[in-house]
Tab-separated table of C-alpha atoms and ligand atoms in Angstrom:
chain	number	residue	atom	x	y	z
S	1	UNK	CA	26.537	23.578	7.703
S	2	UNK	CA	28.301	26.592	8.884
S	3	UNK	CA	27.392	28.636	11.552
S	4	UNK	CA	26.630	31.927	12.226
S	5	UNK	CA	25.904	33.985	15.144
S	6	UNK	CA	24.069	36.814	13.176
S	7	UNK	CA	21.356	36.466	10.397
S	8	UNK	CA	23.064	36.365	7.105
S	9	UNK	CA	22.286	37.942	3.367
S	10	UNK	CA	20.697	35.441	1.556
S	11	UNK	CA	20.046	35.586	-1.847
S	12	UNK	CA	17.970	32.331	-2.562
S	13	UNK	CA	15.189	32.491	-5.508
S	14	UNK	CA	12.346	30.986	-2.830
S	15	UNK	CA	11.633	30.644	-0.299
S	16	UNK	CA	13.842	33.705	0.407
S	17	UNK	CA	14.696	35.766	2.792
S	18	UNK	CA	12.066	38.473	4.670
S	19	UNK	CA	12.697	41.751	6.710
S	20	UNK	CA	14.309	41.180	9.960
S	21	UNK	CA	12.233	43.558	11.323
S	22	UNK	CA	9.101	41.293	10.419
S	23	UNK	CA	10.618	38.150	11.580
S	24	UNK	CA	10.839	40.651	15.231
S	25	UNK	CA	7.555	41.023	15.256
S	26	UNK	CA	6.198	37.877	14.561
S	27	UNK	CA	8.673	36.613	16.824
S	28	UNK	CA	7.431	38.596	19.842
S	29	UNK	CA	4.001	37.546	18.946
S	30	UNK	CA	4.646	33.993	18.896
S	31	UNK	CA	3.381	32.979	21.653
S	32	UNK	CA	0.973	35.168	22.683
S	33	UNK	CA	-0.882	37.080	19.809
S	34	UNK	CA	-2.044	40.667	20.916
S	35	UNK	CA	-2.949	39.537	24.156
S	36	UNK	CA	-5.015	36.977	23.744
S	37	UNK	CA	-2.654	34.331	25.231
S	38	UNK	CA	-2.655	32.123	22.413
S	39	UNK	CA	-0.184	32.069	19.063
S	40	UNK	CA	-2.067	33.132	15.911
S	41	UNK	CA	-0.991	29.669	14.715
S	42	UNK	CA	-3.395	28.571	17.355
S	43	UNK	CA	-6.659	30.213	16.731
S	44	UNK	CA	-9.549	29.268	14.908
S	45	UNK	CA	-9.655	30.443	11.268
S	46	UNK	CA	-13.710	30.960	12.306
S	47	UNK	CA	-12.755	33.605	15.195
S	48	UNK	CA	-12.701	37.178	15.729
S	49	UNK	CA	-8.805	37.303	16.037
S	50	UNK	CA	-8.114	35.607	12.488
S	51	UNK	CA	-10.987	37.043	11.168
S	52	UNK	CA	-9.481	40.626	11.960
S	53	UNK	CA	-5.824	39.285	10.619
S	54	UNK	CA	-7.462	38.375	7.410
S	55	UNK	CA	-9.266	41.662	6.493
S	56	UNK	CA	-6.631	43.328	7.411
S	57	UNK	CA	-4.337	41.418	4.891
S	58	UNK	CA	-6.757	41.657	2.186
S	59	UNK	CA	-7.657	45.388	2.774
S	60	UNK	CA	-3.709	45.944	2.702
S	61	UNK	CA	-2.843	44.141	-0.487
S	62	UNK	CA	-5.830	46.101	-1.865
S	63	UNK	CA	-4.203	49.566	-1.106
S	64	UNK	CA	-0.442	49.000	-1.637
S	65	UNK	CA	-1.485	47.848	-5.183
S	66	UNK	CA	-4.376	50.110	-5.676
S	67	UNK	CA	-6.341	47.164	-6.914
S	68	UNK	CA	-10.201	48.317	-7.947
S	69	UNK	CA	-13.402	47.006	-6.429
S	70	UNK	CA	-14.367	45.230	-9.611
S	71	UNK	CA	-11.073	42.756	-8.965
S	72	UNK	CA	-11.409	39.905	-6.160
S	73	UNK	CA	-8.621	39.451	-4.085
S	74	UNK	CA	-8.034	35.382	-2.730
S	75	UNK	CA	-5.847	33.987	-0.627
S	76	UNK	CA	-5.305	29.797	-1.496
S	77	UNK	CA	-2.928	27.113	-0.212
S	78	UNK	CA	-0.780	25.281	-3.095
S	79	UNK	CA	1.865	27.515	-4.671
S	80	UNK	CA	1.792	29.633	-7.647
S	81	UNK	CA	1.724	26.024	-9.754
S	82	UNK	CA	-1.870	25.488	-8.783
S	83	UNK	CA	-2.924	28.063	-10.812
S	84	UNK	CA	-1.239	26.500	-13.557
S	85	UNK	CA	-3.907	24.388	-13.598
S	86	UNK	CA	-6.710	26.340	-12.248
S	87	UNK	CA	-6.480	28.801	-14.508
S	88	UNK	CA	-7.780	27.233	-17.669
S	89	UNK	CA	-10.214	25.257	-15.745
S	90	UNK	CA	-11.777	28.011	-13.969
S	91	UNK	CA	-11.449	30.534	-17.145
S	92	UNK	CA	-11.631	28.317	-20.231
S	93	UNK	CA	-15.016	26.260	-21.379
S	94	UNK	CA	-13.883	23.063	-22.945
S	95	UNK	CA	-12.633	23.216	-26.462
S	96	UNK	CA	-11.667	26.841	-25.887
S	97	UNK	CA	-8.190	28.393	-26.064
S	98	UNK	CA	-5.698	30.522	-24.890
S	99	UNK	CA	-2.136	31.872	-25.793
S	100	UNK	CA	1.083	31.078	-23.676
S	101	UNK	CA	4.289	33.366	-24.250
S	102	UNK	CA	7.110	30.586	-22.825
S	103	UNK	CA	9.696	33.113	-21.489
S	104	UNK	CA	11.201	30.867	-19.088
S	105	UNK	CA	10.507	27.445	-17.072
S	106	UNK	CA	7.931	28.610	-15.301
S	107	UNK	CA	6.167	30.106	-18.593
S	108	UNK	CA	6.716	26.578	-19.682
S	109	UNK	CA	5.417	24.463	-16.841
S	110	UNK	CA	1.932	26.928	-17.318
S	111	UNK	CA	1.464	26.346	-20.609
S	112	UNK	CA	2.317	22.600	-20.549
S	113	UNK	CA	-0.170	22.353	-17.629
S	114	UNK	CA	-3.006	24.093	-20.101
S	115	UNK	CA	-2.292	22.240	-22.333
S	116	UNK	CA	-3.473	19.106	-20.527
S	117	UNK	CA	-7.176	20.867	-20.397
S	118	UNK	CA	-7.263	22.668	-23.136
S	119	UNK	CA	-5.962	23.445	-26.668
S	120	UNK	CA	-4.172	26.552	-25.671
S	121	UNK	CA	-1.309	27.714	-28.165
S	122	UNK	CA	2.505	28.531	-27.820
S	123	UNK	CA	2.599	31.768	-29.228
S	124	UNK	CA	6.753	32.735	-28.415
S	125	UNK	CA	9.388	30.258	-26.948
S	126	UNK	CA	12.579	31.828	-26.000
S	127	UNK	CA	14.739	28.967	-25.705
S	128	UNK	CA	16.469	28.909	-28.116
S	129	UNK	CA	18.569	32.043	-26.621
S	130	UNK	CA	18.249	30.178	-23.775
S	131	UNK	CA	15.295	32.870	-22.259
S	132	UNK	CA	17.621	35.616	-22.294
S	133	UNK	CA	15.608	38.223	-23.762
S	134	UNK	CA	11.499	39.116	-23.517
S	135	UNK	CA	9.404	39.429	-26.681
S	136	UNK	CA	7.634	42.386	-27.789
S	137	UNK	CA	4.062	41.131	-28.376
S	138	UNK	CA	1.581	42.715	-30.398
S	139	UNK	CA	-1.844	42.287	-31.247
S	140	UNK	CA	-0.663	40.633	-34.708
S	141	UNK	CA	0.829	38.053	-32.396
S	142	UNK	CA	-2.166	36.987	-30.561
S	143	UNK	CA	-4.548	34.342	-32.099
S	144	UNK	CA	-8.264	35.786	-32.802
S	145	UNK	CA	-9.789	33.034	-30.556
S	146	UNK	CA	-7.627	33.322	-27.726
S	147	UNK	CA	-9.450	33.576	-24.050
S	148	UNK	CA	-6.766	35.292	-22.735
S	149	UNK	CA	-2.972	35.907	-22.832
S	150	UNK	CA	-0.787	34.608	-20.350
S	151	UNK	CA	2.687	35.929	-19.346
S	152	UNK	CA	5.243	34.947	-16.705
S	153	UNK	CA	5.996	38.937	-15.936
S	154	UNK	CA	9.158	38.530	-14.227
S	155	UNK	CA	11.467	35.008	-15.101
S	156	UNK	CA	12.403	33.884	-12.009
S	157	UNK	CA	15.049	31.536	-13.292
S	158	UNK	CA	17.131	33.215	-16.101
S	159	UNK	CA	16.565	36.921	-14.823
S	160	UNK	CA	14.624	39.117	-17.533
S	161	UNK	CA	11.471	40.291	-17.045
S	162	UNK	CA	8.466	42.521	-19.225
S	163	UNK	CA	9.671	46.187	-18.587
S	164	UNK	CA	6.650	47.451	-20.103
S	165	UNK	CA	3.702	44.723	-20.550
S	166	UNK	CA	2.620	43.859	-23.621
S	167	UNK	CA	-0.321	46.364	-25.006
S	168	UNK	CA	-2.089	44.041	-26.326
S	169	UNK	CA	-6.098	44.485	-26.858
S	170	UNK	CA	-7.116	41.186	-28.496
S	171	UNK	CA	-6.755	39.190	-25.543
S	172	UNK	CA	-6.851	40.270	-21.764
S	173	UNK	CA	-3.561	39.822	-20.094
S	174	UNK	CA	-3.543	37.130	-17.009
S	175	UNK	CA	0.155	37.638	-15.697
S	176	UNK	CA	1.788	35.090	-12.740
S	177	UNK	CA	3.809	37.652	-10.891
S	178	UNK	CA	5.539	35.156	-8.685
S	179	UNK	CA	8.834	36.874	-8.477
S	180	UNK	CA	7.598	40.729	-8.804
S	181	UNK	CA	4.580	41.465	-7.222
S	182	UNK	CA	4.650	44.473	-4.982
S	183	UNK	CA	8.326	45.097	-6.276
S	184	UNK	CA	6.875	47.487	-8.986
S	185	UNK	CA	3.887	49.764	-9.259
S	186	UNK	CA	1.351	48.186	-11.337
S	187	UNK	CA	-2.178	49.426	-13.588
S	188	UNK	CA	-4.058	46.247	-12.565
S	189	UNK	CA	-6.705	47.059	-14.916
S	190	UNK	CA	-4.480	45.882	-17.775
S	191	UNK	CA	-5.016	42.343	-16.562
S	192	UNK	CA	-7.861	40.608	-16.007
S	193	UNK	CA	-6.505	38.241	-13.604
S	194	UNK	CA	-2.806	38.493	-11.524
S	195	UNK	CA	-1.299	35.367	-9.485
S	196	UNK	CA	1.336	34.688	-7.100
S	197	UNK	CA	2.999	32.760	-5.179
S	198	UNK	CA	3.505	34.335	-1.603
S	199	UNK	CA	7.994	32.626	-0.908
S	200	UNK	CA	9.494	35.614	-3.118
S	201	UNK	CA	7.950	39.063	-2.372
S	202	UNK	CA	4.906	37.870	0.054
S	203	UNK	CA	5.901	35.658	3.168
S	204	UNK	CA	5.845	31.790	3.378
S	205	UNK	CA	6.025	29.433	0.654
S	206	UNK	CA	2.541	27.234	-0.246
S	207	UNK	CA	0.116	30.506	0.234
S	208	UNK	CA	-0.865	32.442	-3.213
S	209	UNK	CA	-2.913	35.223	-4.397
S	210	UNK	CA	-5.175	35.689	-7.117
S	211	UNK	CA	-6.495	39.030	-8.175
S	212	UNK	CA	-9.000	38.620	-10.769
S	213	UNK	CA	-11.961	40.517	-12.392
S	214	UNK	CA	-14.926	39.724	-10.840
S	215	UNK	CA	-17.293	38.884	-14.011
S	216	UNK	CA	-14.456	35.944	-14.836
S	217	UNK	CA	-15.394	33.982	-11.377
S	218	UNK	CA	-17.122	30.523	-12.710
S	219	UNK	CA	-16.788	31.423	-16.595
S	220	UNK	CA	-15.801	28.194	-17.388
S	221	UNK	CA	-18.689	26.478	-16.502
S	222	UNK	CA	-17.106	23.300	-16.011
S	223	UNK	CA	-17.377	20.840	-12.677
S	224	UNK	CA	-14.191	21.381	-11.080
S	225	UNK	CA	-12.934	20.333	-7.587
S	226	UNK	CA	-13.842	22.253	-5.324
S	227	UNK	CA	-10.669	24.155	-3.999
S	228	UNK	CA	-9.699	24.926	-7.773
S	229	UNK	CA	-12.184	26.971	-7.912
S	230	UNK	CA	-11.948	30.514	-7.901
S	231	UNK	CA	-16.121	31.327	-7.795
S	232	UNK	CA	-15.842	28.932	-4.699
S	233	UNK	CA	-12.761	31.032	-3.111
S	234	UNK	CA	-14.331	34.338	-3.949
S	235	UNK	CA	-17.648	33.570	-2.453
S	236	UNK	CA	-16.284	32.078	0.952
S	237	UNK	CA	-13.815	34.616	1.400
S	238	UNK	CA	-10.940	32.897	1.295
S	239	UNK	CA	-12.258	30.439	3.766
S	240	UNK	CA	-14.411	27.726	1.994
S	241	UNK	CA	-11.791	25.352	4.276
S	242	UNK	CA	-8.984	26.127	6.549
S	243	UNK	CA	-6.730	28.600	4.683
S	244	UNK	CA	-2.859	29.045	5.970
S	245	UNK	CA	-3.505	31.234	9.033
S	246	UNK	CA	-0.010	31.879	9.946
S	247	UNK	CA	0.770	32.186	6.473
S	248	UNK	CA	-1.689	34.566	5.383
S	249	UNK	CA	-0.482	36.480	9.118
S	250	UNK	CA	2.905	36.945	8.150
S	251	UNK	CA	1.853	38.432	4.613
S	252	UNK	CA	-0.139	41.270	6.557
S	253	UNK	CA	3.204	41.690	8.665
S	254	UNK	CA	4.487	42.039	5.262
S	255	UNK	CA	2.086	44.503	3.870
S	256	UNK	CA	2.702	46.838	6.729
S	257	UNK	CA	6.160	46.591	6.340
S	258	UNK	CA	5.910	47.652	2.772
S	259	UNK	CA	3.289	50.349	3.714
S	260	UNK	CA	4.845	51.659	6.571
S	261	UNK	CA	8.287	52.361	4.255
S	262	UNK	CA	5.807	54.581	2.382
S	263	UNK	CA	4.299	51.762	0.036
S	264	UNK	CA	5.266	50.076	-3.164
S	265	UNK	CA	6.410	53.074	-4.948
S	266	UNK	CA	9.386	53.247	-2.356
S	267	UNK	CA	10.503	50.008	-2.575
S	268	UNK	CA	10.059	50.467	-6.790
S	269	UNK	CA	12.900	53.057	-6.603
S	270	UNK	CA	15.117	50.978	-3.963
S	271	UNK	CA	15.355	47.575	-6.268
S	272	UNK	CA	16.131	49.970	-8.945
S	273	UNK	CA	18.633	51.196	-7.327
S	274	UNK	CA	19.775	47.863	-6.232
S	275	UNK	CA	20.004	46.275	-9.284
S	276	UNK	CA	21.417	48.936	-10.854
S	277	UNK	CA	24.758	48.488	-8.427
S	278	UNK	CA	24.583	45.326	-8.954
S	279	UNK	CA	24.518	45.197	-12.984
S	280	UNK	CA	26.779	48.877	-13.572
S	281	UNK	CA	29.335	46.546	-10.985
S	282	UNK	CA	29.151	42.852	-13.531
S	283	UNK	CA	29.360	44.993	-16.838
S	284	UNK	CA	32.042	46.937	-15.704
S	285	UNK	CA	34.173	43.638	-14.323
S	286	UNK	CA	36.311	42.050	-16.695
S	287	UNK	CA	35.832	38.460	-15.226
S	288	UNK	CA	31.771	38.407	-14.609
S	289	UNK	CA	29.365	38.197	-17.519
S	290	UNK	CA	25.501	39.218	-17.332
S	291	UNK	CA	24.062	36.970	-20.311
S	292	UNK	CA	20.811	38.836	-20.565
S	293	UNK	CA	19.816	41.311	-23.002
S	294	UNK	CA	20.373	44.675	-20.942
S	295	UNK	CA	16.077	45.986	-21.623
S	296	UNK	CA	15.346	42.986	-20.398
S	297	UNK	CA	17.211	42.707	-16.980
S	298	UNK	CA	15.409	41.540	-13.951
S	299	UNK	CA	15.697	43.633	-10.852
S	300	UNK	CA	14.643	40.536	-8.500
S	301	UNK	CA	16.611	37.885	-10.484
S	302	UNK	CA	20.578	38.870	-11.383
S	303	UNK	CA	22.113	36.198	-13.155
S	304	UNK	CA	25.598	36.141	-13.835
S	305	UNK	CA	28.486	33.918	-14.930
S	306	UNK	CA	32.367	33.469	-14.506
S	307	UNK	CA	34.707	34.349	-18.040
S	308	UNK	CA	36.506	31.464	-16.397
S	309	UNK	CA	33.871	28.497	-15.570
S	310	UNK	CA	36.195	26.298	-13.382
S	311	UNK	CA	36.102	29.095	-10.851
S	312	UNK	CA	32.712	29.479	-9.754
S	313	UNK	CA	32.442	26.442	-7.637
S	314	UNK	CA	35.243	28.116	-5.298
S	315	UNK	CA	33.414	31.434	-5.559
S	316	UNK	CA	30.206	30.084	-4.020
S	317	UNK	CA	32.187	28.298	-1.703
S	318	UNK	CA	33.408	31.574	-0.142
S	319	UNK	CA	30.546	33.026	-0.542
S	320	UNK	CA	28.910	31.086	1.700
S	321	UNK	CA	31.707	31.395	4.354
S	322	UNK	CA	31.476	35.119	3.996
S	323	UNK	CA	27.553	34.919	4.879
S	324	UNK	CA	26.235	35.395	1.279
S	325	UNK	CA	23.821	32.814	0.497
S	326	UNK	CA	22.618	31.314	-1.571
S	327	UNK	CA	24.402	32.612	-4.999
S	328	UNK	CA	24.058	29.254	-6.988
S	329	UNK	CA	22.363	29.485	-10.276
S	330	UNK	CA	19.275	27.322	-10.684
S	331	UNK	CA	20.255	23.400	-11.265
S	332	UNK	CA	19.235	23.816	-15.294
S	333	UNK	CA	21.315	26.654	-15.623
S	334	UNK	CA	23.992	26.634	-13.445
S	335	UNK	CA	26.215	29.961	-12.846
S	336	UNK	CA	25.128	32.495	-10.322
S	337	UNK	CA	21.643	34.269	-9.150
S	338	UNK	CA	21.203	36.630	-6.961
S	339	UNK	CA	17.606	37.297	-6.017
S	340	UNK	CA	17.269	40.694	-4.352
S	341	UNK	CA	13.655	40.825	-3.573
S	342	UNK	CA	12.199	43.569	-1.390
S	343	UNK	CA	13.474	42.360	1.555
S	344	UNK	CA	17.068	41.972	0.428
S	345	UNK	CA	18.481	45.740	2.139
S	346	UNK	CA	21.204	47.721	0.581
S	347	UNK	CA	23.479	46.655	2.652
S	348	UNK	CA	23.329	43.147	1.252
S	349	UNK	CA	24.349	44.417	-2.204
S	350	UNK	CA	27.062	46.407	-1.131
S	351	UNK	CA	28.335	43.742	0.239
S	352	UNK	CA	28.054	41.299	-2.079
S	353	UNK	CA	29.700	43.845	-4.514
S	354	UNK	CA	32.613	44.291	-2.737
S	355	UNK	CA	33.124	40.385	-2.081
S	356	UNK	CA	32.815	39.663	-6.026
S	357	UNK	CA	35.555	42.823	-6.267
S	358	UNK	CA	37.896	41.379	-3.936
S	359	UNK	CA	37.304	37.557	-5.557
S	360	UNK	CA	38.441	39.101	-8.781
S	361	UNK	CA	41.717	40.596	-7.798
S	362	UNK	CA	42.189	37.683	-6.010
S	363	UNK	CA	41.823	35.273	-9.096
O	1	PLP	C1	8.639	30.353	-7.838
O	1	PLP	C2	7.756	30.531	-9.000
O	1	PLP	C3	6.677	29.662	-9.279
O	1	PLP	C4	6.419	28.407	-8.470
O	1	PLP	O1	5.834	28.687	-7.263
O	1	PLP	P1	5.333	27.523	-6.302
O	1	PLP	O2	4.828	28.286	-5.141
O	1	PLP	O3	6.500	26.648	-6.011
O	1	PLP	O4	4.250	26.787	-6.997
O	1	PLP	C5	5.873	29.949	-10.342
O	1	PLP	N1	6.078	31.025	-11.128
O	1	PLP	C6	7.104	31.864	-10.891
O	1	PLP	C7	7.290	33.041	-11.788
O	1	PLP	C8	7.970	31.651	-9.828
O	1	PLP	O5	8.976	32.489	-9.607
């Protein structure tokens, strides 16, 4: 490993990197939270202390996304996946469906995992443009006994994402926002339920979030364990067992970092503005190629390419020594990704601009 006396830009998908100025604070806390001569990590989930970090965390994620009083907001261990699963259990009686729009792995993994429940239905599969592009769905698309719709809003993996959802009306919209939430200003009234997991945009990898509609907690019906269950969740307040304390504590430092920058709306112009330097700098370069379809560009996910394949392993390699992490492409894609989530400054793309420039004239 090499080593490095200052932190570094890193670019990885997840977990990836968060504000320095966070990791300060949490830092300085560490060992003895507000006082109280303990760490957070230390406290019992049952006490004032926690009890204060987790309102606050809710009641934050509730204002930076302007999410009604009619939607629940829980916290869960387990990663984005287990909602793969939970989802049909908690939403769909048996026998019922739902449709699946596959725009990427993840899409995939969600609807295979459905599938295993219930007799849900593949209604677009992009890979045979290898997920480069995002479908326009209409009404005429969905199935007239679908439960719901699900999307994958923002395609982690091969870097497109739904620039405007789909207006659909037949089916509500349930949307796992792994890679975008609190990147973008969203209605959350066009979906009846939202998930994420919290290693992109939130904090620490194995917390995630669901925001759902009320009146779908326990429509299902069916026996389900326990801590799949959303009604269970809801009515326990995120506590029915120990949740991730310092997880779900360095997602509030995360939500005031994003409020205190003047909320989501700020950072929706910034990864604009990102990307945009990013993509106007591969488009214009004669030896990097941005496969996907340019409505459909990600502005957490930039994938790119070499013209000439046989150089990219050297290209990562000095990427890393110039303290840019992290650049590789997924393993079932290969190429490059830069993920340039909320917490990825400026600075970092500047940088990483000029070292692709100079990598070109060099080659
Ligand atoms: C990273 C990611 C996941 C997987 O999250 P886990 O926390 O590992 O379960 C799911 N969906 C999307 C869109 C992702 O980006």
């Amino acid at each position: 490993m090499r080593e490095f006396k200052e932190r570094i830009y890193n670019f990885c998908a997840g977990p990836a990197m968060l504000p320095t100025e966070v990791m300060k604070k949490a830092s300085d806390e560490f060992l003895n939270y507000q006082g109280s001569g303990m760490s957070i990590m230390e406290v019992s989930h049952r006490g004032a202390i926690f009890e204060q970090v987790l309102d606050d965390s809710l009641n934050l994620l509730r204002e930076l996304l302007s999410i009604p009083e009619d939607y629940e907001i829980l916290f869960l261990s387990g990663g984005a996946t287990l909602h793969f699963s939970a989802i049909p259990l908690n939403i769909l009686k048996e026998g019922e469906t739902a449709d699946y729009a596959v725009t990427g792995l993840f899409a995939k993994k969600s609807f295979e995992e459905a599938q295993r429940f219930n007799p849900v239905k593949k209604i677009y599969d992009g890979s045979s443009h290898i997920f480069t592009e995002i479908p326009k769905l209409k009404d005429s698309d969905i199935h007239d006994d679908a439960v719901y719709l699900h999307i994958t809003s923002n395609n982690t993996i091969y870097g497109c994402r739904y620039v405007e959802f789909p207006a659909v009306t037949k089916a509500p919209l349930i949307a796992d926002m792994t890679s975008e939430i609190l990147s973008r200003k969203i209605d959350v009234r066009r979906f009846a339920m939202i998930y994420a997991g919290a290693q992109k945009n939130i904090g620490p990898s194995g917390l995630s979030t669901v925001i759902i509609r009320k009146d779908l907690l326990g429509r299902s019906g069916r026996t389900i364990p326990m801590m799949l269950d959303y009604a269970v969740t809801a009515k326990n307040k995120s506590m029915y067992n120990t949740p991730p304390t310092y997880s779900i504590y360095i997602a509030k430092l995360i939500f005031e970092w994003i409020k205190s920058k003047g909320g989501v709306s700020t950072f929706e112009k910034l990864n604009e503005e990102k990307a945009k330097i990013l993509y106007d700098f591969l488009d214009s370069s004669s030896l990097y190629v941005a496969p996907v379809k340019k409505a459909d560009r990600s502005l957490m996910n930039v994938v790119f390419t070499l013209k000439d394949r046989s150089l990219e392993p050297k290209l990562l390699s000095q990427a890393e020594d110039a303290g840019l992490h992290g650049l590789e492409g997924h393993r079932t894609v290969g190429g490059f990704r830069a993920s340039i989530y909320n917490s990825m400054p400026k600075e970092g793309i500047v940088a990483l601009v000029e070292f692709l420039k100079e990598f070109e004239k060099k080659v």
